[in-house]
Short mmCIF file of C-alpha atoms in Angstrom, two decimals:
data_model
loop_
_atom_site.label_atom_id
_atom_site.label_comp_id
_atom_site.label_asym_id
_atom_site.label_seq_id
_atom_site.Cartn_x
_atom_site.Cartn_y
_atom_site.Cartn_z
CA UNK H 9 137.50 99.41 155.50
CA UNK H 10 137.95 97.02 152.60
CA UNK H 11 141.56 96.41 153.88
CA UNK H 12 142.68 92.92 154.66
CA UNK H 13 142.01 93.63 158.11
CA UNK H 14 138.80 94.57 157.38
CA UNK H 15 138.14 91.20 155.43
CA UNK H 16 139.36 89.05 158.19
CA UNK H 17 137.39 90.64 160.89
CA UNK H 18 134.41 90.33 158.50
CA UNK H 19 135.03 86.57 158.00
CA UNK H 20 136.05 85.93 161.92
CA UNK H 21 132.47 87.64 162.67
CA UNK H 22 130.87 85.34 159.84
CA UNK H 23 132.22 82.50 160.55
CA UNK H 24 133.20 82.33 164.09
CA UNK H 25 131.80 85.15 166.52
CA UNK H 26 128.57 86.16 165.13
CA UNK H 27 127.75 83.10 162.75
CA UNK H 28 124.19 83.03 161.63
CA UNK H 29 123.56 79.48 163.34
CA UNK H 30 125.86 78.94 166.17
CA UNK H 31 124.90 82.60 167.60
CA UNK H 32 122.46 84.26 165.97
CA UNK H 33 119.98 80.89 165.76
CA UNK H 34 118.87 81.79 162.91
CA UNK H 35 117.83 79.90 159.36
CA UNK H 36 117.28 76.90 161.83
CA UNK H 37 114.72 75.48 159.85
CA UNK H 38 116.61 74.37 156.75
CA UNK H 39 119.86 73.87 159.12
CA UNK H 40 117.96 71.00 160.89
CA UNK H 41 115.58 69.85 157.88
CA UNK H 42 118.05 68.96 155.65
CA UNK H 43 121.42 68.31 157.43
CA UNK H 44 120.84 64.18 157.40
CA UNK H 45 124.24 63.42 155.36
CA UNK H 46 127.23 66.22 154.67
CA UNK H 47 126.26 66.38 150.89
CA UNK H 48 122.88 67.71 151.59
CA UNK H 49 124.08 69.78 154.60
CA UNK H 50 127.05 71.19 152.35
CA UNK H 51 125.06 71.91 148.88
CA UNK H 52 122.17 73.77 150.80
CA UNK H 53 125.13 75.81 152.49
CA UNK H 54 126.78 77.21 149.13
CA UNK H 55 122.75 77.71 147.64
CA UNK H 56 122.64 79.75 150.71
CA UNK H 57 125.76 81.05 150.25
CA UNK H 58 124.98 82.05 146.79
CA UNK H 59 121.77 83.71 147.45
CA UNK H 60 123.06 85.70 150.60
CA UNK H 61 125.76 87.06 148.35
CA UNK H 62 123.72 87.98 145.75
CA UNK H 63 121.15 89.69 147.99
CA UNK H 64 123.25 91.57 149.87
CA UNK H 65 124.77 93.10 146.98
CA UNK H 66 121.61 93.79 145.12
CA UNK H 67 120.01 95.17 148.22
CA UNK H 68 123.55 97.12 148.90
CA UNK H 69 123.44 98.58 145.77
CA UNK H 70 120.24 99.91 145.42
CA UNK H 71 120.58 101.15 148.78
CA UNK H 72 119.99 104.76 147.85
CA UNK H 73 116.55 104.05 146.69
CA UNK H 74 115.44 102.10 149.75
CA UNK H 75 112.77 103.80 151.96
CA UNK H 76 111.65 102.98 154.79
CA UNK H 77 107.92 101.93 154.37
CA UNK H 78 108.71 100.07 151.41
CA UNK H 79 112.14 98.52 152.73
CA UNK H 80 110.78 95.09 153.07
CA UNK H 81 108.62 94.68 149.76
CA UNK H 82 111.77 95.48 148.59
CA UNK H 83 113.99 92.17 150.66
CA UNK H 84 111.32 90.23 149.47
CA UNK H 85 111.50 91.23 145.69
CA UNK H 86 115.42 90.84 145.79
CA UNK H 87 115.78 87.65 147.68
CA UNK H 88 113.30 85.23 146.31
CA UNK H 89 113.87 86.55 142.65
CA UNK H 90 117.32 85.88 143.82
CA UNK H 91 116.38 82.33 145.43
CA UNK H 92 114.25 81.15 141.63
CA UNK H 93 117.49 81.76 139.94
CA UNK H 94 119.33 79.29 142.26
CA UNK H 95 117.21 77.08 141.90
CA UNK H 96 116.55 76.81 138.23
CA UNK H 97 120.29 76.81 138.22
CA UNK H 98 120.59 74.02 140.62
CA UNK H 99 118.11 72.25 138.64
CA UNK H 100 119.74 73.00 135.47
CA UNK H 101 123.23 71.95 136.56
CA UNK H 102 123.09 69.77 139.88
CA UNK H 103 119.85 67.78 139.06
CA UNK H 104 120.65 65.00 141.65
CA UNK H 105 121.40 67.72 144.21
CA UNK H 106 118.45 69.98 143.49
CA UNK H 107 115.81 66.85 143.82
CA UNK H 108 117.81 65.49 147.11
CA UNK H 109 116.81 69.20 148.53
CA UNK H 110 113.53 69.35 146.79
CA UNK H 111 111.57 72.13 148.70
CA UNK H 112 114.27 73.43 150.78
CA UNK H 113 116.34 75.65 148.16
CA UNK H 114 113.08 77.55 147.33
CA UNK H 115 112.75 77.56 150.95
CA UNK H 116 115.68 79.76 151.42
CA UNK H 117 113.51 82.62 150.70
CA UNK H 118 112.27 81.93 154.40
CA UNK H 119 116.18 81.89 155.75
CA UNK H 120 115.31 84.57 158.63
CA UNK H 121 119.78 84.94 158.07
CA UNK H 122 119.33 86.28 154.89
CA UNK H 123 116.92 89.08 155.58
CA UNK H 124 118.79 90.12 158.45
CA UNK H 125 121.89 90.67 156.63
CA UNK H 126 119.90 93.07 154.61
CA UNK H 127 118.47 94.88 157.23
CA UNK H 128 121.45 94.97 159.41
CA UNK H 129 124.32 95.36 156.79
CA UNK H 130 123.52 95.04 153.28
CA UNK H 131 121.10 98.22 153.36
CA UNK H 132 123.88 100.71 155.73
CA UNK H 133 127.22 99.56 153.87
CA UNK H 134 128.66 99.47 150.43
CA UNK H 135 128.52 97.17 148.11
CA UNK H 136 131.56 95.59 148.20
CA UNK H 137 131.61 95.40 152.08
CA UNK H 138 128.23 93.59 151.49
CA UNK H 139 129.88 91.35 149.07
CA UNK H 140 132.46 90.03 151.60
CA UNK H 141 129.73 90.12 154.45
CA UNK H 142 127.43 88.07 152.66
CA UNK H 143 130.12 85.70 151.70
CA UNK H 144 131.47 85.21 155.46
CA UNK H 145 127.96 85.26 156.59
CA UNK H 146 127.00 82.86 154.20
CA UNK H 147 130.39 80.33 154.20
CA UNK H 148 129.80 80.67 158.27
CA UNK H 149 126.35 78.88 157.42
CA UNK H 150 127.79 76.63 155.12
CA UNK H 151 130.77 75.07 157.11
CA UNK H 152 127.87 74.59 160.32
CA UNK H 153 125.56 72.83 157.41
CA UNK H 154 128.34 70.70 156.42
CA UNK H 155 129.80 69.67 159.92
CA UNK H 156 126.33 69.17 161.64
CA UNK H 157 125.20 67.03 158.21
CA UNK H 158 129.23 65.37 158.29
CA UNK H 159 127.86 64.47 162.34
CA UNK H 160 124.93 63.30 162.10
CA UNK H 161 125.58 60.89 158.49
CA UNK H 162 128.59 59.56 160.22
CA UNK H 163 126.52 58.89 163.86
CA UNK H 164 123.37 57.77 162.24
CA UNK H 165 124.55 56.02 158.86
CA UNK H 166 128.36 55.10 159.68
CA UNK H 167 129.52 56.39 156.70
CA UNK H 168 130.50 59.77 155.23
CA UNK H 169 131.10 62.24 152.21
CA UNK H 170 128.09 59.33 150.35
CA UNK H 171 126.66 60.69 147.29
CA UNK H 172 128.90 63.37 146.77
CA UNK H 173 128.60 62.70 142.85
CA UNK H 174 125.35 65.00 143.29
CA UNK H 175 127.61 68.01 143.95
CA UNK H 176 130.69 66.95 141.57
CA UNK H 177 129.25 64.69 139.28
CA UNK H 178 130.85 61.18 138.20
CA UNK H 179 129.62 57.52 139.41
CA UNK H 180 127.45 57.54 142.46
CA UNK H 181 129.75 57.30 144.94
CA UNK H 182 128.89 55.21 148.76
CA UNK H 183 131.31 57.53 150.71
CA UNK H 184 133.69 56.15 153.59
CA UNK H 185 131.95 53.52 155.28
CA UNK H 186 133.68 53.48 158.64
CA UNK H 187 130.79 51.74 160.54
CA UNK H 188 128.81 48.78 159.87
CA UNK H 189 125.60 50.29 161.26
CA UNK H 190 124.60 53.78 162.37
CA UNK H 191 122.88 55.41 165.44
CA UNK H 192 119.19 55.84 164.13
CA UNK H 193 118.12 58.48 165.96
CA UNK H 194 121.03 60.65 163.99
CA UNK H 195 119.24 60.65 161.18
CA UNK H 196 115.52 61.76 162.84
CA UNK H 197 114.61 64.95 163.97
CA UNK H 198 115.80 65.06 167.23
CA UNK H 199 119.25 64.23 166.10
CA UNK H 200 119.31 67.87 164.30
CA UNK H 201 118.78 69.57 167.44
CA UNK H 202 120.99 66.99 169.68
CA UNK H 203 123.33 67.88 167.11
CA UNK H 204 123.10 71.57 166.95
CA UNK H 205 123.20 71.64 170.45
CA UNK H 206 126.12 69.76 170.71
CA UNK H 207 127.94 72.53 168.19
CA UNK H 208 126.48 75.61 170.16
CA UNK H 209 127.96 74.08 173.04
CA UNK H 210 131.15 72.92 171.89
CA UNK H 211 131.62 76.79 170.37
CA UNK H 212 130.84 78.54 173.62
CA UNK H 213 133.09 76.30 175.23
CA UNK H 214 136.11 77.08 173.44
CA UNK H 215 134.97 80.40 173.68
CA UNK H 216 135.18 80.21 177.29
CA UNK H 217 138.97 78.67 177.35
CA UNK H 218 140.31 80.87 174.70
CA UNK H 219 141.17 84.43 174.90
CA UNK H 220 137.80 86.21 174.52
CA UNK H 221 136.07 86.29 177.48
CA UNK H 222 136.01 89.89 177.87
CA UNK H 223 135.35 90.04 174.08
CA UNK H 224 132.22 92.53 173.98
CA UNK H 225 129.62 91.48 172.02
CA UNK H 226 129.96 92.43 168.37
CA UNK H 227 127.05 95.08 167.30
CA UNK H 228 126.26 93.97 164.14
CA UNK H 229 124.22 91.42 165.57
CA UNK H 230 120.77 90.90 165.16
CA UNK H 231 119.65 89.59 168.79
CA UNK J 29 100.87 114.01 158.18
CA UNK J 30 97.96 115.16 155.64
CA UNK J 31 96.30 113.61 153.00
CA UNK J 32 98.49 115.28 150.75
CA UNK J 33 101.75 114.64 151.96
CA UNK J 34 101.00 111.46 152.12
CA UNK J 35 99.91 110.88 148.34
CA UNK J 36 103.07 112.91 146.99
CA UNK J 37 105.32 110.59 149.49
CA UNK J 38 103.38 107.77 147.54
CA UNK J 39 104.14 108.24 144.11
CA UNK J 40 108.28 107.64 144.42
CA UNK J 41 108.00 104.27 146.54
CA UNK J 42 105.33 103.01 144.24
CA UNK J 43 107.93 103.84 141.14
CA UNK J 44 110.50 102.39 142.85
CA UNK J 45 109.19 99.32 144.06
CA UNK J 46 107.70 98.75 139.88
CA UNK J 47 111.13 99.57 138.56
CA UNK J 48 112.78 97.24 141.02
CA UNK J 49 110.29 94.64 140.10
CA UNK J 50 110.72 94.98 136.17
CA UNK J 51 114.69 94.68 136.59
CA UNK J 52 114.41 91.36 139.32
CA UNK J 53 111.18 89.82 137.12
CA UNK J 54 114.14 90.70 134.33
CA UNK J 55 116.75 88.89 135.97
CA UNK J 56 114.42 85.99 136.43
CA UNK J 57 113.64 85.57 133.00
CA UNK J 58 116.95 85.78 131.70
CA UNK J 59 117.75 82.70 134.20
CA UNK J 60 114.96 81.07 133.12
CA UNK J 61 115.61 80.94 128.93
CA UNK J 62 119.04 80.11 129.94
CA UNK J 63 118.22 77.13 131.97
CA UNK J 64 114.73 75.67 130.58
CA UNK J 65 116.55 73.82 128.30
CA UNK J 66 119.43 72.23 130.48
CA UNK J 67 116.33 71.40 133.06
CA UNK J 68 114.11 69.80 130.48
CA UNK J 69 116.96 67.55 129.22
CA UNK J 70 117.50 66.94 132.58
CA UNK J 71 114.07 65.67 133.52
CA UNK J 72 113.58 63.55 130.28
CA UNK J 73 116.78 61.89 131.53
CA UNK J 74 116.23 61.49 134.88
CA UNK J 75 112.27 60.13 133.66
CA UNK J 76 113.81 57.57 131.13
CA UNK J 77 116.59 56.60 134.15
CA UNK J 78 114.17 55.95 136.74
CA UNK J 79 111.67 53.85 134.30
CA UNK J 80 114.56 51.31 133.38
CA UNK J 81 114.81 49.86 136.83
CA UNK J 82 111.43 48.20 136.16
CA UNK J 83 111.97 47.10 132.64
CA UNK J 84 114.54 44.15 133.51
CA UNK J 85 114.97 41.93 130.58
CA UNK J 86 112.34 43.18 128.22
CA UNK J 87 114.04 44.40 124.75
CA UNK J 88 112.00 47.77 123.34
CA UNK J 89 112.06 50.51 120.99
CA UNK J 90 112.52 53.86 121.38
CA UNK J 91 112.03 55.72 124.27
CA UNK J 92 109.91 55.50 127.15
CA UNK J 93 108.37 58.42 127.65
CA UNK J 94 107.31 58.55 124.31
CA UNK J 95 103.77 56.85 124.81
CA UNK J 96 102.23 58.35 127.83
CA UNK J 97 98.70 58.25 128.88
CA UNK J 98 97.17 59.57 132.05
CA UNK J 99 94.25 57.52 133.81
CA UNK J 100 92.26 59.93 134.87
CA UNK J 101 89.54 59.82 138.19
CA UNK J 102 87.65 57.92 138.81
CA UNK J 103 89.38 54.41 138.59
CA UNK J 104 90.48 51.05 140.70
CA UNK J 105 93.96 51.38 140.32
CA UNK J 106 95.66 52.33 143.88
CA UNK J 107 95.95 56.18 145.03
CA UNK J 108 93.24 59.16 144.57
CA UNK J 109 94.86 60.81 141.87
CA UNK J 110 95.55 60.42 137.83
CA UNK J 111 97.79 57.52 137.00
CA UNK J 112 100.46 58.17 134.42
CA UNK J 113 101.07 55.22 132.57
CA UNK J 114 104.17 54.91 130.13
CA UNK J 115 103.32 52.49 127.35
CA UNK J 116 106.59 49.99 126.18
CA UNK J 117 106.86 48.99 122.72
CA UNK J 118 108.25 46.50 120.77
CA UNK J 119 108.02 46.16 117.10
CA UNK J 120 105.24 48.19 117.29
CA UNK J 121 103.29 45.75 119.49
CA UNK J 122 102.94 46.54 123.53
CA UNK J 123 105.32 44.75 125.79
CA UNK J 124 104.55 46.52 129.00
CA UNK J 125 103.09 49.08 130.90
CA UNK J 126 104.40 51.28 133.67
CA UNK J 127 101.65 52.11 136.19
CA UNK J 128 102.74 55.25 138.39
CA UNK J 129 100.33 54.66 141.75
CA UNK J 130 99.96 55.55 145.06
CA UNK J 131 100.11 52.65 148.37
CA UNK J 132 97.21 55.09 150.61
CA UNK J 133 98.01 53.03 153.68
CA UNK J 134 101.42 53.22 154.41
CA UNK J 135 102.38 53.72 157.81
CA UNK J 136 103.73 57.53 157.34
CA UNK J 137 101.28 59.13 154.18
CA UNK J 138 101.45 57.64 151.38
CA UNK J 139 103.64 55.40 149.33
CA UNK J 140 104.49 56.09 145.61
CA UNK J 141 105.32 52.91 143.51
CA UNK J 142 106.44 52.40 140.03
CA UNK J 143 104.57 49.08 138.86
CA UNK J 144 106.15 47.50 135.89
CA UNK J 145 103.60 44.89 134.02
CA UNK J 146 103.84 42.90 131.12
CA UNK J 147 101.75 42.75 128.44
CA UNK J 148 100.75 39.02 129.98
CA UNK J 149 100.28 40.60 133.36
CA UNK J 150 103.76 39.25 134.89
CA UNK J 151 105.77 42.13 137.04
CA UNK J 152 108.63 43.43 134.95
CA UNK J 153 109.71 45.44 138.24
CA UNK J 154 108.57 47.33 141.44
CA UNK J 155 110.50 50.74 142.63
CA UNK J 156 109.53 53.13 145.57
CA UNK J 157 109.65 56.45 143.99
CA UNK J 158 108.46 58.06 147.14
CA UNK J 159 107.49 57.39 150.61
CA UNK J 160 107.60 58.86 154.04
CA UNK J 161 108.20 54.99 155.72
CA UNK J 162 110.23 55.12 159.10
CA UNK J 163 114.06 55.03 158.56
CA UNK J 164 115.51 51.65 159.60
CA UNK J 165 112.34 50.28 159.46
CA UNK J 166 109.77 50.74 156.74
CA UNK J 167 112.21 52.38 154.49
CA UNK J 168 113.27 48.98 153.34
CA UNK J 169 111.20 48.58 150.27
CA UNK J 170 113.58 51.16 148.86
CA UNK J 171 115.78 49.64 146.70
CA UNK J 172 118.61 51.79 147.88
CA UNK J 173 118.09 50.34 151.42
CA UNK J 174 117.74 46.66 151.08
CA UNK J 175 116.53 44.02 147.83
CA UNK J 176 113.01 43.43 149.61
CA UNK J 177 111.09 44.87 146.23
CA UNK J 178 112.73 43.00 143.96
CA UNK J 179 111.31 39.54 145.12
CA UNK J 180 108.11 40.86 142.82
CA UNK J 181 109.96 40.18 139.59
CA UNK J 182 108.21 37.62 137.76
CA UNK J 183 105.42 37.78 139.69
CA UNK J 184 101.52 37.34 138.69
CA UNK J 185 98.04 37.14 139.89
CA UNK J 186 98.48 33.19 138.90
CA UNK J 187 101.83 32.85 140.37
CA UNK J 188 101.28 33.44 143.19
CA UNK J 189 97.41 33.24 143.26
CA UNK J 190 95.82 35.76 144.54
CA UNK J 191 94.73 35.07 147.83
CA UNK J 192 98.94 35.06 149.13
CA UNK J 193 99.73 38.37 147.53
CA UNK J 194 100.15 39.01 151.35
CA UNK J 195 103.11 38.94 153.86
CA UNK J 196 104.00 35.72 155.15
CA UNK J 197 102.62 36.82 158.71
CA UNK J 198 98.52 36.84 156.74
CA UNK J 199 99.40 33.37 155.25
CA UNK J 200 100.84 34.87 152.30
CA UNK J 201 104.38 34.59 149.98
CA UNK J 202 106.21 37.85 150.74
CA UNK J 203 108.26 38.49 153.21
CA UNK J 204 107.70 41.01 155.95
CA UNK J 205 110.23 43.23 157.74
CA UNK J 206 110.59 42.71 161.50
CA UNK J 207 108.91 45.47 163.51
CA UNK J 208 106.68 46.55 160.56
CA UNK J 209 104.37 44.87 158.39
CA UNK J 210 102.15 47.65 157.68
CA UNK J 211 104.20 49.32 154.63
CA UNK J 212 104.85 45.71 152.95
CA UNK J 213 101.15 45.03 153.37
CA UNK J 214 100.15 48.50 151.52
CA UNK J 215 102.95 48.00 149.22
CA UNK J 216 102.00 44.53 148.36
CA UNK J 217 97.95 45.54 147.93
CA UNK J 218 99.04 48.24 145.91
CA UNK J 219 101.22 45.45 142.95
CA UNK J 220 97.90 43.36 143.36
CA UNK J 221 95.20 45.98 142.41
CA UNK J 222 97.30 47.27 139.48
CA UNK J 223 97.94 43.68 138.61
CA UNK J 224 93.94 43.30 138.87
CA UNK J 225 93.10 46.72 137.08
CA UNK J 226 95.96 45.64 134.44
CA UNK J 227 93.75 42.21 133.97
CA UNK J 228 90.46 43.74 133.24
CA UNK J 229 91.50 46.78 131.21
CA UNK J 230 94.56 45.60 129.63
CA UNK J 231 93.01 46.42 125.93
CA UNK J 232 92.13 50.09 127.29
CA UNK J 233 96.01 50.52 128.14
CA UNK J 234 97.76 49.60 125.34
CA UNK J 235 94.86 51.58 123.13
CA UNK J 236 96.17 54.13 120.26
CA UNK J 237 93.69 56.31 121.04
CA UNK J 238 95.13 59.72 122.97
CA UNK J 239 93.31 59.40 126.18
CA UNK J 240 93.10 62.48 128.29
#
């Protein structure tokens, strides 16, 4: 199944048809927490990124041991010993990014996506299906982190791609400023959800015009 | 199921779940000796960056962190917690003191301030190292969002006096922001009790002794 067809149905599901935020709603609260500028938005997505990857294939490859009274001490073992690694390595290696996040990359551990993966895939399929899975699962995550945090910095800030030194390193950078002032509310709370909404809707839109109407729904999904 | 079935079904989960815990426990400590020391460098640098803001113009030795002490409960400084203080040398004789407090009254929770003082109790600098303050509005004594803290350089309890450490609005010298004057007026009470505590204890601060 590991065939390239195989790995571009698994990345169309991740990051298109059954993508953890746009579909599933899941992992909303560290999508709209920390999505206030596209750096932040984009270096939670690849910590979550890494740590659904790493999961799944810890969890897929001790599959053989799992039972199933003791299946979820076990998720919860894996993923936040997973999630401390991250973040000591965040700390130890994107400083600027890991204090911009703060609480949110031990937070992860909470990500409702990433124990769902295990339960749904990671636990039934091999590793390396698990591998790919959690890393279309996890860059379909990242790219909706980045856009809605790319949205709602460029709405409520008028600027874009600022501080993205955190991630690369160099001078502090101030981004593209293409507006003199932003939109406030953008940047608050309700600008996350105005924003994901916007996103949910624009998707099932284009869903809607394009071919796959009569697409049925794909069963991997956790509803 | 009996008793018994159930205790023999035990035994394998319980190994199980202890082996998996030994090999991720394992895993995390194998992260951790690899990136204590990257992470401690890290913090010592990001310490000794975010102390120099409030050290403008003042020549010193060594490094700042070097001469800690922590002012512990009870005392009149701002906040309801133990105030760091980082102790600036010169020469071997005290330039300054960096007071780490806490503004209780800010609008949102409250504010965290670094309050640089000199040894003759003028302001050597004022930072926000964290605060909750409404975006747009009371997140203007940030330095990263507008020069509003910096008008405390130079400042004392003589110059101004004391009574217009206040915003311009209470008959004082500081300017306000419009639509809030709440977080400038916590901000500006918190400068003025360290300023005061700084005054009466100033001998206590700059003392050898290792105060815990």
């Amino acid at each position: 199944m590991t065939d390239a067809k195989g790995v571009i149905e698994t990345f169309r599901s991740g990051i298109w048809d059954d993508n953890p935020g746009l579909v599933q709603l899941l992992g909303l609260c560290p999508l709209l927490a920390v999505t206030t500028s596209f750096v932040n938005g984009l270096g939670l997505g690849l910590a979550t990124l890494l740590v659904l990857t790493c999961s799944n294939v810890l969890i897929s490859s001790t599959r053989r041991f799992i039972r199933a009274e003791i299946r979820i001490p076990m998720y919860v073992l894996i993923i936040s010993s997973v999630v401390t690694c991250i973040e000591m390595i965040f700390l130890a290696w994107f400083p600027a990014l890991g204090r911009s996040l703060g609480i949110f990359i031990p937070l992860i551990v909470t990500n409702c996506a990433i124990v769902a993966r295990a339960e749904v895939f990671a636990s039934r399929n091999t590793v390396g299906r698990s591998f790919l899975d959690g890393i279309a699962m996890g860059s379909g995550f990242a790219l909706l982190l980045a856009a809605i945090g790319a949205l709602r910095e460029l709405v409520g800030h008028g600027s874009i791609m600022s501080r993205m030194d955190m991630l690369f390193g160099g001078e502090p950078m101030n981004g593209l400023k293409l507006l003199d002032d932003g939109f406030l509310l953008a940047i608050l709370p309700p600008g996350a959800f105005i924003s994901l909404g916007l996103f949910v809707a624009a998707k099932n839109a284009l869903d809607r015009h394009g071919h796959q109407t009569n697409r049925p729904i794909s069963s991997n999904t956790l509803r | 199921m009996t008793q018994e079935a159930l205790t023999s079904s035990g035994w394998p989960s319980a190994l199980i779940l202890a082996g998996l815990a030994a090999v991720c426990t394992a895993m995390v400590a194998v992260t951790h000796s690899a990136t204590a020391p990257r992470i401690a460098a890290n913090e010592q640098a990001y310490l000794e960056e975010s102390l120099q803001p409030v050290l403008q113009g003042i020549d010193y030795d060594g490094k700042l962190s070097e001469s800690t002490m922590i002012i512990t409960l009870p005392h009149k400084l701002p906040g309801n917690e133990d105030v760091p203080v980082y102790r600036v040398y010169a020469g071997g004789e005290p330039v300054a003191a960096l007071f780490v407090v806490r503004a209780m009254d800010g609008f949102s929770g409250p504010i965290r301030l670094l309050v640089g003082v000199d040894s003759t109790g003028v302001v050597t600098g004022v930072r926000v190292l964290e605060h909750r303050e409404t975006p747009g509005l009371g997140d203007l004594i940030d330095s990263a969002k507008s020069d509003w803290i910096l008008q405390f350089n130079g400042k004392s309890l003589v110059s101004p006096d004391a009574p217009l450490w206040a915003i311009k609005r209470d008959g004082g010298d500081f300017d306000q922001f419009t639509g809030a004057s709440i977080t400038p007026r916590a901000v500006i009470n918190a400068i003025k009790e360290t300023l005061a505590y700084f005054g009466d204890n100033r001998e206590y601060v700059f003392a050898e002794v290792d105060s815990k």
